[in-house]
Every structure is written in C-alpha cells, then in structure tokens.
JSON list of C-alpha atoms in Angstrom, two decimals:
[
{"chain": "O", "resi": 1, "resn": "MET", "atom": "CA", "xyz": [101.63, 85.71, 115.47]},
{"chain": "O", "resi": 2, "resn": "SER", "atom": "CA", "xyz": [103.93, 88.67, 117.36]},
{"chain": "O", "resi": 3, "resn": "GLY", "atom": "CA", "xyz": [104.54, 90.38, 114.06]},
{"chain": "O", "resi": 4, "resn": "HIS", "atom": "CA", "xyz": [106.08, 89.91, 111.03]},
{"chain": "O", "resi": 5, "resn": "ASN", "atom": "CA", "xyz": [109.42, 91.09, 109.82]},
{"chain": "O", "resi": 6, "resn": "LYS", "atom": "CA", "xyz": [110.13, 94.92, 109.06]},
{"chain": "O", "resi": 7, "resn": "TRP", "atom": "CA", "xyz": [112.15, 94.25, 106.03]},
{"chain": "O", "resi": 8, "resn": "ALA", "atom": "CA", "xyz": [109.16, 91.83, 104.65]},
{"chain": "O", "resi": 9, "resn": "SER", "atom": "CA", "xyz": [107.34, 94.83, 103.77]},
{"chain": "O", "resi": 10, "resn": "ILE", "atom": "CA", "xyz": [110.70, 97.16, 103.15]},
{"chain": "O", "resi": 11, "resn": "LYS", "atom": "CA", "xyz": [111.89, 94.28, 100.39]},
{"chain": "O", "resi": 12, "resn": "HIS", "atom": "CA", "xyz": [108.79, 95.00, 98.08]},
{"chain": "O", "resi": 13, "resn": "LYS", "atom": "CA", "xyz": [109.39, 98.68, 98.30]},
{"chain": "O", "resi": 14, "resn": "LYS", "atom": "CA", "xyz": [112.53, 98.23, 96.56]},
{"chain": "O", "resi": 15, "resn": "ALA", "atom": "CA", "xyz": [111.12, 95.85, 93.64]},
{"chain": "O", "resi": 16, "resn": "ALA", "atom": "CA", "xyz": [111.07, 98.54, 90.96]},
{"chain": "O", "resi": 17, "resn": "THR", "atom": "CA", "xyz": [115.08, 99.51, 91.54]},
{"chain": "O", "resi": 18, "resn": "ASP", "atom": "CA", "xyz": [115.56, 95.32, 91.70]},
{"chain": "O", "resi": 19, "resn": "ALA", "atom": "CA", "xyz": [113.77, 95.59, 88.05]},
{"chain": "O", "resi": 20, "resn": "LYS", "atom": "CA", "xyz": [116.63, 97.81, 86.59]},
{"chain": "O", "resi": 21, "resn": "LYS", "atom": "CA", "xyz": [119.24, 96.02, 87.94]},
{"chain": "O", "resi": 22, "resn": "GLY", "atom": "CA", "xyz": [118.07, 93.29, 86.07]},
{"chain": "O", "resi": 23, "resn": "LYS", "atom": "CA", "xyz": [118.56, 91.14, 88.87]},
{"chain": "O", "resi": 24, "resn": "VAL", "atom": "CA", "xyz": [115.01, 90.47, 89.47]},
{"chain": "O", "resi": 25, "resn": "PHE", "atom": "CA", "xyz": [114.91, 89.18, 85.84]},
{"chain": "O", "resi": 26, "resn": "THR", "atom": "CA", "xyz": [117.82, 86.34, 86.23]},
{"chain": "O", "resi": 27, "resn": "LYS", "atom": "CA", "xyz": [115.65, 85.54, 89.61]},
{"chain": "O", "resi": 28, "resn": "ILE", "atom": "CA", "xyz": [112.14, 85.05, 87.66]},
{"chain": "O", "resi": 29, "resn": "ILE", "atom": "CA", "xyz": [113.42, 83.50, 84.82]},
{"chain": "O", "resi": 30, "resn": "ARG", "atom": "CA", "xyz": [114.93, 80.23, 86.89]},
{"chain": "O", "resi": 31, "resn": "GLU", "atom": "CA", "xyz": [111.40, 80.39, 88.66]},
{"chain": "O", "resi": 32, "resn": "ILE", "atom": "CA", "xyz": [110.12, 79.56, 85.57]},
{"chain": "O", "resi": 33, "resn": "VAL", "atom": "CA", "xyz": [112.43, 76.83, 84.21]},
{"chain": "O", "resi": 34, "resn": "VAL", "atom": "CA", "xyz": [112.19, 75.23, 87.62]},
{"chain": "O", "resi": 35, "resn": "ALA", "atom": "CA", "xyz": [108.46, 75.49, 87.85]},
{"chain": "O", "resi": 36, "resn": "THR", "atom": "CA", "xyz": [108.23, 73.76, 84.03]},
{"chain": "O", "resi": 37, "resn": "LYS", "atom": "CA", "xyz": [110.55, 71.07, 84.49]},
{"chain": "O", "resi": 38, "resn": "GLU", "atom": "CA", "xyz": [108.76, 70.01, 87.86]},
{"chain": "O", "resi": 39, "resn": "SER", "atom": "CA", "xyz": [105.25, 70.44, 86.70]},
{"chain": "O", "resi": 40, "resn": "GLY", "atom": "CA", "xyz": [104.94, 71.00, 82.89]},
{"chain": "O", "resi": 41, "resn": "ALA", "atom": "CA", "xyz": [104.06, 74.03, 80.82]},
{"chain": "O", "resi": 42, "resn": "GLN", "atom": "CA", "xyz": [100.56, 74.11, 81.04]},
{"chain": "O", "resi": 43, "resn": "ILE", "atom": "CA", "xyz": [99.76, 77.04, 82.76]},
{"chain": "O", "resi": 44, "resn": "GLU", "atom": "CA", "xyz": [96.22, 75.86, 84.61]},
{"chain": "O", "resi": 45, "resn": "ASN", "atom": "CA", "xyz": [97.69, 72.89, 85.87]},
{"chain": "O", "resi": 46, "resn": "ASN", "atom": "CA", "xyz": [100.85, 74.58, 87.67]},
{"chain": "O", "resi": 47, "resn": "ALA", "atom": "CA", "xyz": [100.55, 77.20, 90.23]},
{"chain": "O", "resi": 48, "resn": "ARG", "atom": "CA", "xyz": [103.96, 77.80, 90.98]},
{"chain": "O", "resi": 49, "resn": "LEU", "atom": "CA", "xyz": [104.40, 78.48, 86.85]},
{"chain": "O", "resi": 50, "resn": "ARG", "atom": "CA", "xyz": [101.12, 80.62, 86.83]},
{"chain": "O", "resi": 51, "resn": "LYS", "atom": "CA", "xyz": [102.74, 82.77, 89.96]},
{"chain": "O", "resi": 52, "resn": "ALA", "atom": "CA", "xyz": [106.48, 83.30, 88.31]},
{"chain": "O", "resi": 53, "resn": "ILE", "atom": "CA", "xyz": [104.60, 84.52, 84.87]},
{"chain": "O", "resi": 54, "resn": "GLU", "atom": "CA", "xyz": [102.63, 86.98, 87.11]},
{"chain": "O", "resi": 55, "resn": "ASP", "atom": "CA", "xyz": [105.60, 87.94, 88.39]},
{"chain": "O", "resi": 56, "resn": "ALA", "atom": "CA", "xyz": [106.98, 88.55, 85.30]},
{"chain": "O", "resi": 57, "resn": "LYS", "atom": "CA", "xyz": [104.59, 90.03, 83.72]},
{"chain": "O", "resi": 58, "resn": "GLU", "atom": "CA", "xyz": [104.89, 92.71, 87.17]},
{"chain": "O", "resi": 59, "resn": "ALA", "atom": "CA", "xyz": [108.62, 93.21, 86.46]},
{"chain": "O", "resi": 60, "resn": "ASN", "atom": "CA", "xyz": [107.73, 94.28, 82.70]},
{"chain": "O", "resi": 61, "resn": "MET", "atom": "CA", "xyz": [109.68, 91.54, 81.61]},
{"chain": "O", "resi": 62, "resn": "PRO", "atom": "CA", "xyz": [109.14, 90.52, 77.87]},
{"chain": "O", "resi": 63, "resn": "GLN", "atom": "CA", "xyz": [107.11, 87.90, 76.55]},
{"chain": "O", "resi": 64, "resn": "ASP", "atom": "CA", "xyz": [109.47, 86.30, 74.57]},
{"chain": "O", "resi": 65, "resn": "ASN", "atom": "CA", "xyz": [111.58, 85.72, 77.86]},
{"chain": "O", "resi": 66, "resn": "ILE", "atom": "CA", "xyz": [109.28, 84.46, 79.23]},
{"chain": "O", "resi": 67, "resn": "LYS", "atom": "CA", "xyz": [108.38, 82.11, 76.28]},
{"chain": "O", "resi": 68, "resn": "LYS", "atom": "CA", "xyz": [112.33, 81.08, 76.21]},
{"chain": "O", "resi": 69, "resn": "ALA", "atom": "CA", "xyz": [112.10, 80.04, 79.85]},
{"chain": "O", "resi": 70, "resn": "ILE", "atom": "CA", "xyz": [109.09, 78.16, 79.52]},
{"chain": "O", "resi": 71, "resn": "GLN", "atom": "CA", "xyz": [110.91, 76.39, 76.49]},
{"chain": "O", "resi": 72, "resn": "ARG", "atom": "CA", "xyz": [114.23, 75.47, 78.40]},
{"chain": "O", "resi": 73, "resn": "GLY", "atom": "CA", "xyz": [112.38, 73.68, 81.50]},
{"chain": "O", "resi": 74, "resn": "ALA", "atom": "CA", "xyz": [110.28, 72.10, 79.08]},
{"chain": "O", "resi": 75, "resn": "GLY", "atom": "CA", "xyz": [113.55, 70.67, 77.18]},
{"chain": "O", "resi": 76, "resn": "GLU", "atom": "CA", "xyz": [112.47, 72.02, 73.90]},
{"chain": "O", "resi": 77, "resn": "ILE", "atom": "CA", "xyz": [116.07, 74.24, 74.24]},
{"chain": "O", "resi": 78, "resn": "PRO", "atom": "CA", "xyz": [119.07, 73.85, 75.53]},
{"chain": "O", "resi": 79, "resn": "GLY", "atom": "CA", "xyz": [119.90, 75.70, 78.99]},
{"chain": "O", "resi": 80, "resn": "ALA", "atom": "CA", "xyz": [121.82, 75.19, 81.92]},
{"chain": "O", "resi": 81, "resn": "ILE", "atom": "CA", "xyz": [120.34, 72.82, 84.69]},
{"chain": "O", "resi": 82, "resn": "TYR", "atom": "CA", "xyz": [118.99, 73.71, 87.66]},
{"chain": "O", "resi": 83, "resn": "GLU", "atom": "CA", "xyz": [119.16, 72.30, 91.30]},
{"chain": "O", "resi": 84, "resn": "GLU", "atom": "CA", "xyz": [117.44, 73.61, 94.34]},
{"chain": "O", "resi": 85, "resn": "MET", "atom": "CA", "xyz": [118.78, 74.00, 97.74]},
{"chain": "O", "resi": 86, "resn": "VAL", "atom": "CA", "xyz": [117.83, 74.94, 101.15]},
{"chain": "O", "resi": 87, "resn": "TYR", "atom": "CA", "xyz": [120.85, 76.29, 103.83]},
{"chain": "O", "resi": 88, "resn": "GLU", "atom": "CA", "xyz": [120.02, 77.03, 107.47]},
{"chain": "O", "resi": 89, "resn": "GLY", "atom": "CA", "xyz": [122.11, 79.08, 110.03]},
{"chain": "O", "resi": 90, "resn": "TYR", "atom": "CA", "xyz": [122.58, 82.37, 111.81]},
{"chain": "O", "resi": 91, "resn": "GLY", "atom": "CA", "xyz": [122.50, 85.80, 111.71]},
{"chain": "O", "resi": 92, "resn": "PRO", "atom": "CA", "xyz": [123.74, 88.59, 114.45]},
{"chain": "O", "resi": 93, "resn": "ALA", "atom": "CA", "xyz": [122.68, 88.20, 117.53]},
{"chain": "O", "resi": 94, "resn": "GLY", "atom": "CA", "xyz": [121.69, 84.49, 117.00]},
{"chain": "O", "resi": 95, "resn": "VAL", "atom": "CA", "xyz": [118.56, 85.11, 114.47]},
{"chain": "O", "resi": 96, "resn": "ALA", "atom": "CA", "xyz": [117.67, 81.93, 112.83]},
{"chain": "O", "resi": 97, "resn": "LEU", "atom": "CA", "xyz": [118.24, 82.55, 108.73]},
{"chain": "O", "resi": 98, "resn": "ILE", "atom": "CA", "xyz": [116.53, 80.53, 105.99]},
{"chain": "O", "resi": 99, "resn": "VAL", "atom": "CA", "xyz": [117.92, 80.53, 102.53]},
{"chain": "O", "resi": 100, "resn": "GLU", "atom": "CA", "xyz": [116.16, 78.90, 99.35]},
{"chain": "O", "resi": 101, "resn": "VAL", "atom": "CA", "xyz": [118.38, 78.93, 96.53]},
{"chain": "O", "resi": 102, "resn": "THR", "atom": "CA", "xyz": [118.41, 78.11, 92.71]},
{"chain": "O", "resi": 103, "resn": "THR", "atom": "CA", "xyz": [121.76, 77.30, 91.17]},
{"chain": "O", "resi": 104, "resn": "ASP", "atom": "CA", "xyz": [123.84, 75.56, 88.75]},
{"chain": "O", "resi": 105, "resn": "ASN", "atom": "CA", "xyz": [126.54, 75.10, 90.99]},
{"chain": "O", "resi": 106, "resn": "LYS", "atom": "CA", "xyz": [126.05, 74.14, 94.62]},
{"chain": "O", "resi": 107, "resn": "ASN", "atom": "CA", "xyz": [129.61, 74.19, 95.28]},
{"chain": "O", "resi": 108, "resn": "ARG", "atom": "CA", "xyz": [130.09, 77.71, 94.30]},
{"chain": "O", "resi": 109, "resn": "THR", "atom": "CA", "xyz": [126.64, 78.85, 95.81]},
{"chain": "O", "resi": 110, "resn": "ALA", "atom": "CA", "xyz": [127.34, 76.76, 99.16]},
{"chain": "O", "resi": 111, "resn": "SER", "atom": "CA", "xyz": [130.45, 78.99, 99.44]},
{"chain": "O", "resi": 112, "resn": "ASP", "atom": "CA", "xyz": [129.09, 82.07, 98.73]},
{"chain": "O", "resi": 113, "resn": "ILE", "atom": "CA", "xyz": [126.43, 81.81, 100.89]},
{"chain": "O", "resi": 114, "resn": "ARG", "atom": "CA", "xyz": [129.06, 80.96, 104.10]},
{"chain": "O", "resi": 115, "resn": "LYS", "atom": "CA", "xyz": [131.45, 83.55, 103.35]},
{"chain": "O", "resi": 116, "resn": "MET", "atom": "CA", "xyz": [128.25, 86.30, 103.41]},
{"chain": "O", "resi": 117, "resn": "LEU", "atom": "CA", "xyz": [127.22, 84.86, 106.99]},
{"chain": "O", "resi": 118, "resn": "SER", "atom": "CA", "xyz": [130.85, 85.10, 108.31]},
{"chain": "O", "resi": 119, "resn": "SER", "atom": "CA", "xyz": [130.86, 88.85, 107.14]},
{"chain": "O", "resi": 120, "resn": "HIS", "atom": "CA", "xyz": [128.18, 89.70, 108.98]},
{"chain": "O", "resi": 121, "resn": "LYS", "atom": "CA", "xyz": [128.23, 88.47, 112.69]},
{"chain": "O", "resi": 122, "resn": "GLY", "atom": "CA", "xyz": [126.58, 85.04, 111.12]},
{"chain": "O", "resi": 123, "resn": "ASN", "atom": "CA", "xyz": [127.11, 80.95, 110.33]},
{"chain": "O", "resi": 124, "resn": "LEU", "atom": "CA", "xyz": [126.10, 78.48, 108.02]},
{"chain": "O", "resi": 125, "resn": "GLY", "atom": "CA", "xyz": [124.46, 75.54, 110.33]},
{"chain": "O", "resi": 126, "resn": "GLU", "atom": "CA", "xyz": [123.56, 72.36, 110.24]},
{"chain": "O", "resi": 127, "resn": "THR", "atom": "CA", "xyz": [120.12, 70.93, 107.70]},
{"chain": "O", "resi": 128, "resn": "GLY", "atom": "CA", "xyz": [117.40, 71.25, 110.13]},
{"chain": "O", "resi": 129, "resn": "CYS", "atom": "CA", "xyz": [119.12, 73.23, 112.33]},
{"chain": "O", "resi": 130, "resn": "VAL", "atom": "CA", "xyz": [116.22, 76.69, 112.53]},
{"chain": "O", "resi": 131, "resn": "GLY", "atom": "CA", "xyz": [113.78, 74.86, 109.82]},
{"chain": "O", "resi": 132, "resn": "TRP", "atom": "CA", "xyz": [111.20, 74.53, 113.17]},
{"chain": "O", "resi": 133, "resn": "MET", "atom": "CA", "xyz": [111.38, 77.46, 114.22]},
{"chain": "O", "resi": 134, "resn": "PHE", "atom": "CA", "xyz": [109.22, 78.54, 110.81]},
{"chain": "O", "resi": 135, "resn": "GLY", "atom": "CA", "xyz": [105.76, 77.90, 109.86]},
{"chain": "O", "resi": 136, "resn": "ARG", "atom": "CA", "xyz": [104.93, 77.96, 105.94]},
{"chain": "O", "resi": 137, "resn": "LYS", "atom": "CA", "xyz": [101.87, 80.74, 105.57]},
{"chain": "O", "resi": 138, "resn": "GLY", "atom": "CA", "xyz": [100.49, 82.81, 103.12]},
{"chain": "O", "resi": 139, "resn": "TYR", "atom": "CA", "xyz": [101.64, 86.32, 103.44]},
{"chain": "O", "resi": 140, "resn": "ILE", "atom": "CA", "xyz": [99.18, 89.43, 101.37]},
{"chain": "O", "resi": 141, "resn": "ILE", "atom": "CA", "xyz": [100.17, 92.74, 101.75]},
{"chain": "O", "resi": 142, "resn": "ILE", "atom": "CA", "xyz": [98.14, 95.82, 101.06]},
{"chain": "O", "resi": 143, "resn": "ASN", "atom": "CA", "xyz": [98.99, 99.40, 101.20]},
{"chain": "O", "resi": 144, "resn": "LYS", "atom": "CA", "xyz": [97.05, 101.37, 103.68]},
{"chain": "O", "resi": 145, "resn": "SER", "atom": "CA", "xyz": [96.32, 103.70, 101.11]},
{"chain": "O", "resi": 146, "resn": "ALA", "atom": "CA", "xyz": [94.05, 101.35, 98.77]},
{"chain": "O", "resi": 147, "resn": "ALA", "atom": "CA", "xyz": [91.42, 100.94, 101.11]},
{"chain": "O", "resi": 148, "resn": "ASP", "atom": "CA", "xyz": [90.05, 101.63, 104.82]},
{"chain": "O", "resi": 149, "resn": "GLU", "atom": "CA", "xyz": [90.85, 99.16, 107.50]},
{"chain": "O", "resi": 150, "resn": "GLU", "atom": "CA", "xyz": [87.61, 97.78, 108.41]},
{"chain": "O", "resi": 151, "resn": "THR", "atom": "CA", "xyz": [86.96, 96.86, 104.41]},
{"chain": "O", "resi": 152, "resn": "VAL", "atom": "CA", "xyz": [90.25, 95.02, 104.51]},
{"chain": "O", "resi": 153, "resn": "MET", "atom": "CA", "xyz": [90.06, 93.42, 107.58]},
{"chain": "O", "resi": 154, "resn": "ASN", "atom": "CA", "xyz": [86.19, 91.96, 106.93]},
{"chain": "O", "resi": 155, "resn": "THR", "atom": "CA", "xyz": [87.06, 90.85, 103.80]},
{"chain": "O", "resi": 156, "resn": "ALA", "atom": "CA", "xyz": [89.97, 88.94, 104.55]},
{"chain": "O", "resi": 157, "resn": "LEU", "atom": "CA", "xyz": [88.41, 87.47, 107.82]},
{"chain": "O", "resi": 158, "resn": "ASP", "atom": "CA", "xyz": [85.14, 86.23, 105.83]},
{"chain": "O", "resi": 159, "resn": "ALA", "atom": "CA", "xyz": [87.43, 84.63, 103.34]},
{"chain": "O", "resi": 160, "resn": "GLY", "atom": "CA", "xyz": [88.83, 82.94, 106.03]},
{"chain": "O", "resi": 161, "resn": "VAL", "atom": "CA", "xyz": [93.01, 84.09, 107.40]},
{"chain": "O", "resi": 162, "resn": "GLU", "atom": "CA", "xyz": [94.58, 83.37, 110.39]},
{"chain": "O", "resi": 163, "resn": "ASP", "atom": "CA", "xyz": [95.92, 86.67, 111.55]},
{"chain": "O", "resi": 164, "resn": "PHE", "atom": "CA", "xyz": [95.45, 90.30, 110.36]},
{"chain": "O", "resi": 165, "resn": "LYS", "atom": "CA", "xyz": [97.81, 92.97, 111.33]},
{"chain": "O", "resi": 166, "resn": "SER", "atom": "CA", "xyz": [97.82, 96.74, 111.03]},
{"chain": "O", "resi": 167, "resn": "GLU", "atom": "CA", "xyz": [100.89, 98.48, 113.05]},
{"chain": "O", "resi": 168, "resn": "THR", "atom": "CA", "xyz": [101.03, 101.84, 113.81]},
{"chain": "O", "resi": 169, "resn": "GLY", "atom": "CA", "xyz": [103.17, 103.80, 111.82]},
{"chain": "O", "resi": 170, "resn": "SER", "atom": "CA", "xyz": [103.43, 101.36, 108.74]},
{"chain": "O", "resi": 171, "resn": "ASP", "atom": "CA", "xyz": [101.86, 102.47, 105.64]},
{"chain": "O", "resi": 172, "resn": "VAL", "atom": "CA", "xyz": [100.94, 98.54, 105.07]},
{"chain": "O", "resi": 173, "resn": "TYR", "atom": "CA", "xyz": [98.01, 96.16, 105.92]},
{"chain": "O", "resi": 174, "resn": "GLU", "atom": "CA", "xyz": [100.02, 92.54, 106.86]},
{"chain": "O", "resi": 175, "resn": "ILE", "atom": "CA", "xyz": [97.50, 88.95, 106.26]},
{"chain": "O", "resi": 176, "resn": "ILE", "atom": "CA", "xyz": [98.60, 85.78, 107.54]},
{"chain": "O", "resi": 177, "resn": "THR", "atom": "CA", "xyz": [96.61, 82.97, 105.87]},
{"chain": "O", "resi": 178, "resn": "PHE", "atom": "CA", "xyz": [97.21, 79.22, 105.56]},
{"chain": "O", "resi": 179, "resn": "SER", "atom": "CA", "xyz": [99.00, 78.29, 102.81]},
{"chain": "O", "resi": 180, "resn": "GLN", "atom": "CA", "xyz": [96.46, 76.49, 100.85]},
{"chain": "O", "resi": 181, "resn": "ASP", "atom": "CA", "xyz": [94.24, 79.58, 101.76]},
{"chain": "O", "resi": 182, "resn": "LEU", "atom": "CA", "xyz": [96.17, 82.25, 99.79]},
{"chain": "O", "resi": 183, "resn": "GLU", "atom": "CA", "xyz": [94.50, 81.92, 96.31]},
{"chain": "O", "resi": 184, "resn": "THR", "atom": "CA", "xyz": [91.14, 82.17, 97.92]},
{"chain": "O", "resi": 185, "resn": "VAL", "atom": "CA", "xyz": [92.06, 85.35, 100.29]},
{"chain": "O", "resi": 186, "resn": "LYS", "atom": "CA", "xyz": [93.38, 87.01, 97.09]},
{"chain": "O", "resi": 187, "resn": "ASN", "atom": "CA", "xyz": [90.68, 86.43, 94.94]},
{"chain": "O", "resi": 188, "resn": "ALA", "atom": "CA", "xyz": [88.47, 87.69, 97.99]},
{"chain": "O", "resi": 189, "resn": "LEU", "atom": "CA", "xyz": [90.25, 91.20, 98.01]},
{"chain": "O", "resi": 190, "resn": "LYS", "atom": "CA", "xyz": [89.96, 91.32, 94.69]},
{"chain": "O", "resi": 191, "resn": "GLU", "atom": "CA", "xyz": [86.45, 90.54, 94.07]},
{"chain": "O", "resi": 192, "resn": "LYS", "atom": "CA", "xyz": [85.89, 93.89, 96.45]},
{"chain": "O", "resi": 193, "resn": "ASN", "atom": "CA", "xyz": [88.27, 95.82, 94.07]},
{"chain": "O", "resi": 194, "resn": "ILE", "atom": "CA", "xyz": [90.87, 96.08, 97.04]},
{"chain": "O", "resi": 195, "resn": "PRO", "atom": "CA", "xyz": [94.80, 95.95, 95.26]},
{"chain": "O", "resi": 196, "resn": "VAL", "atom": "CA", "xyz": [97.23, 93.47, 96.70]},
{"chain": "O", "resi": 197, "resn": "VAL", "atom": "CA", "xyz": [101.05, 94.67, 96.66]},
{"chain": "O", "resi": 198, "resn": "SER", "atom": "CA", "xyz": [102.33, 91.20, 97.24]},
{"chain": "O", "resi": 199, "resn": "ALA", "atom": "CA", "xyz": [100.85, 87.26, 97.71]},
{"chain": "O", "resi": 200, "resn": "GLU", "atom": "CA", "xyz": [103.08, 85.04, 98.41]},
{"chain": "O", "resi": 201, "resn": "VAL", "atom": "CA", "xyz": [104.15, 81.50, 100.28]},
{"chain": "O", "resi": 202, "resn": "THR", "atom": "CA", "xyz": [106.15, 82.38, 103.06]},
{"chain": "O", "resi": 203, "resn": "MET", "atom": "CA", "xyz": [108.61, 81.03, 105.92]},
{"chain": "O", "resi": 204, "resn": "VAL", "atom": "CA", "xyz": [106.66, 82.81, 109.44]},
{"chain": "O", "resi": 205, "resn": "PRO", "atom": "CA", "xyz": [108.78, 82.63, 112.18]},
{"chain": "O", "resi": 206, "resn": "GLN", "atom": "CA", "xyz": [107.32, 81.68, 115.51]},
{"chain": "O", "resi": 207, "resn": "THR", "atom": "CA", "xyz": [109.08, 83.76, 117.51]},
{"chain": "O", "resi": 208, "resn": "HIS", "atom": "CA", "xyz": [111.42, 86.71, 117.02]},
{"chain": "O", "resi": 209, "resn": "ILE", "atom": "CA", "xyz": [114.21, 88.35, 118.26]},
{"chain": "O", "resi": 210, "resn": "ILE", "atom": "CA", "xyz": [114.40, 92.23, 118.71]},
{"chain": "O", "resi": 211, "resn": "LEU", "atom": "CA", "xyz": [117.19, 94.04, 117.29]},
{"chain": "O", "resi": 212, "resn": "THR", "atom": "CA", "xyz": [118.70, 97.46, 117.81]},
{"chain": "O", "resi": 213, "resn": "GLY", "atom": "CA", "xyz": [121.86, 99.06, 116.89]},
{"chain": "O", "resi": 214, "resn": "ASP", "atom": "CA", "xyz": [124.85, 97.80, 115.07]},
{"chain": "O", "resi": 215, "resn": "ASP", "atom": "CA", "xyz": [123.38, 94.04, 114.87]},
{"chain": "O", "resi": 216, "resn": "ALA", "atom": "CA", "xyz": [119.94, 95.99, 113.41]},
{"chain": "O", "resi": 217, "resn": "LYS", "atom": "CA", "xyz": [122.58, 97.82, 110.98]},
{"chain": "O", "resi": 218, "resn": "CYS", "atom": "CA", "xyz": [124.53, 94.49, 110.25]},
{"chain": "O", "resi": 219, "resn": "MET", "atom": "CA", "xyz": [121.70, 92.05, 110.10]},
{"chain": "O", "resi": 220, "resn": "LEU", "atom": "CA", "xyz": [120.21, 94.29, 106.83]},
{"chain": "O", "resi": 221, "resn": "LYS", "atom": "CA", "xyz": [123.30, 94.52, 105.43]},
{"chain": "O", "resi": 222, "resn": "LEU", "atom": "CA", "xyz": [123.50, 90.63, 105.63]},
{"chain": "O", "resi": 223, "resn": "ILE", "atom": "CA", "xyz": [119.81, 90.46, 104.08]},
{"chain": "O", "resi": 224, "resn": "ASP", "atom": "CA", "xyz": [120.67, 92.59, 101.14]},
{"chain": "O", "resi": 225, "resn": "ALA", "atom": "CA", "xyz": [123.85, 91.11, 100.36]},
{"chain": "O", "resi": 226, "resn": "LEU", "atom": "CA", "xyz": [121.76, 87.51, 100.12]},
{"chain": "O", "resi": 227, "resn": "GLU", "atom": "CA", "xyz": [118.90, 88.99, 98.00]},
{"chain": "O", "resi": 228, "resn": "GLU", "atom": "CA", "xyz": [121.17, 90.44, 95.41]},
{"chain": "O", "resi": 229, "resn": "HIS", "atom": "CA", "xyz": [123.25, 87.15, 95.01]},
{"chain": "O", "resi": 230, "resn": "ASP", "atom": "CA", "xyz": [121.66, 85.97, 91.24]},
{"chain": "O", "resi": 231, "resn": "ASP", "atom": "CA", "xyz": [121.11, 82.40, 93.17]},
{"chain": "O", "resi": 232, "resn": "VAL", "atom": "CA", "xyz": [119.35, 83.50, 96.06]},
{"chain": "O", "resi": 233, "resn": "LYS", "atom": "CA", "xyz": [115.57, 82.58, 95.52]},
{"chain": "O", "resi": 234, "resn": "ASN", "atom": "CA", "xyz": [113.73, 83.73, 99.15]},
{"chain": "O", "resi": 235, "resn": "VAL", "atom": "CA", "xyz": [115.43, 84.63, 102.83]},
{"chain": "O", "resi": 236, "resn": "TYR", "atom": "CA", "xyz": [113.49, 83.81, 105.40]},
{"chain": "O", "resi": 237, "resn": "ALA", "atom": "CA", "xyz": [114.51, 85.39, 109.00]},
{"chain": "O", "resi": 238, "resn": "ASN", "atom": "CA", "xyz": [113.33, 85.87, 112.68]},
{"chain": "O", "resi": 239, "resn": "PHE", "atom": "CA", "xyz": [114.36, 89.12, 113.46]},
{"chain": "O", "resi": 240, "resn": "ASP", "atom": "CA", "xyz": [112.25, 92.25, 114.45]},
{"chain": "O", "resi": 241, "resn": "ILE", "atom": "CA", "xyz": [113.17, 95.98, 113.83]},
{"chain": "O", "resi": 242, "resn": "SER", "atom": "CA", "xyz": [111.13, 98.78, 115.55]},
{"chain": "O", "resi": 243, "resn": "SER", "atom": "CA", "xyz": [110.23, 101.52, 113.11]},
{"chain": "O", "resi": 244, "resn": "GLU", "atom": "CA", "xyz": [111.64, 103.77, 115.39]},
{"chain": "O", "resi": 245, "resn": "GLU", "atom": "CA", "xyz": [114.93, 101.91, 115.14]},
{"chain": "O", "resi": 246, "resn": "MET", "atom": "CA", "xyz": [114.31, 101.64, 111.20]},
{"chain": "O", "resi": 247, "resn": "GLU", "atom": "CA", "xyz": [114.19, 105.34, 111.61]},
{"chain": "O", "resi": 248, "resn": "LYS", "atom": "CA", "xyz": [117.27, 105.66, 112.76]},
{"chain": "O", "resi": 249, "resn": "LEU", "atom": "CA", "xyz": [119.06, 103.52, 110.69]},
{"chain": "O", "resi": 250, "resn": "SER", "atom": "CA", "xyz": [117.86, 105.12, 107.31]},
{"chain": "O", "resi": 251, "resn": "VAL", "atom": "CA", "xyz": [119.13, 108.75, 108.34]}
]
C-alpha cells in the first residue's frame, strides 16, 4: 500500500473533542441499534455489536444509554427505523469518496450529502463509480510512544499482516490487515501489552491523489462537514496530503 490518508490518523485525535459535542453518542447509538437488529442482542455472537459497545465505553457513554439502544434494536422499546446507505462521488481534484450513512430519512440525507459535495468542489456519482478503487481491510493505529518500532513490527508480522507503516514525521504506526484477521492481530498486540489507539475495518484505496494548496484545504473542510453530519457513519477517500502540507494548513 502506498500510504494511508493523513486524515485517517488525525480524525482519531479529534475523538475526545467530538465526544464533548455529543455527536459521537448519536452515531454510536445508531450503530448499536442497527447491529442489534441485524444480528441479535447476544454480544458473544455479534462482532459488530461488540465493537459498537467497545466504542460506547471508550466514549464514556452511560450504561443505561447502551442498554436502551440494544432494546430498541431488539424491538423491545419503540424508536426510529434506520436504513444503511452508501453514497459514492468525487471531491476536489477528482478525489474518490465513499460515504456510509445510517438514516431515518434517506431523501433528506441524500440531499444533504449532495449539497455538501457541490459546496466543496465535488459531486455525487452513480453507485459503483468509485467503489472498485477501494478494498475492505483491517486498519490499526498505535502511538509510537507506546512501544519501539521493532517490537510493534515483529509482533504484527508474526500475527500475519498485509502492511506495516512507520512514516517519518508521523507519531503513529499504521498496520493493515485482511479484514478477517483484524481481531487476531489486535489480540496479539494486546498480549504484548502494546496499547491500540484504534482498530477498525475500513476501506483502503488502491491509489492516492496527492493534494496541495486550496484543493487540500477544501478536501479537509469537506471531510469535516461530512463527519459532522449526524447521519454519516464513515467517510473514505483516496487523497493524501504530505506532512509538510498539513503543517502549512494548520498554521
């Protein structure tokens, strides 16, 4: 892999701030509801629900909120009916975008997504127009301060990973796995007492478009706008921005 998007690491640093906004609670509750509806309320038999509950606990969500979300998903108490949708399109400079949403009003959400893209030098495309550019992979982030590179790399390689990255100027290690191997690699790291910042199944692009200047600035604003939307669950894109360019944009 030729390098993961810089914002993929950056967005995890925003997690604490986002939690304070309350938006993260809304999105996690929806994920718990959908995961429960899809595969049942038994955590041991529902990996998606298990991951959602882990996210809820990391965000310090009250246990009562988690319980009610599970009950809503199981149909034990009333609540909104959510649909999962995937939108594909383009951002500045032809960057490929995949936006996964969980919504109770798909017409409203589609209109919002279309408006955000057109406001940031982009446009909504047909289903399948960019999906072929991405592969579903496991993606793990580890702070470099947590362990030395050799220990992390050897542990990851022994567990069976596709790629290990330690970019100069970055404060994190990035590990790419086959999607089905994510939990195995994550557990191997935990056995070595290497704390994991984030572990998730994501869509990794096959190629990247390098952005600079106004296109880079506009792209980051588009990503922020999309991720701020209550209905948006995940945003994937095939852009890359150099560490030097990121420093210029952060001034």
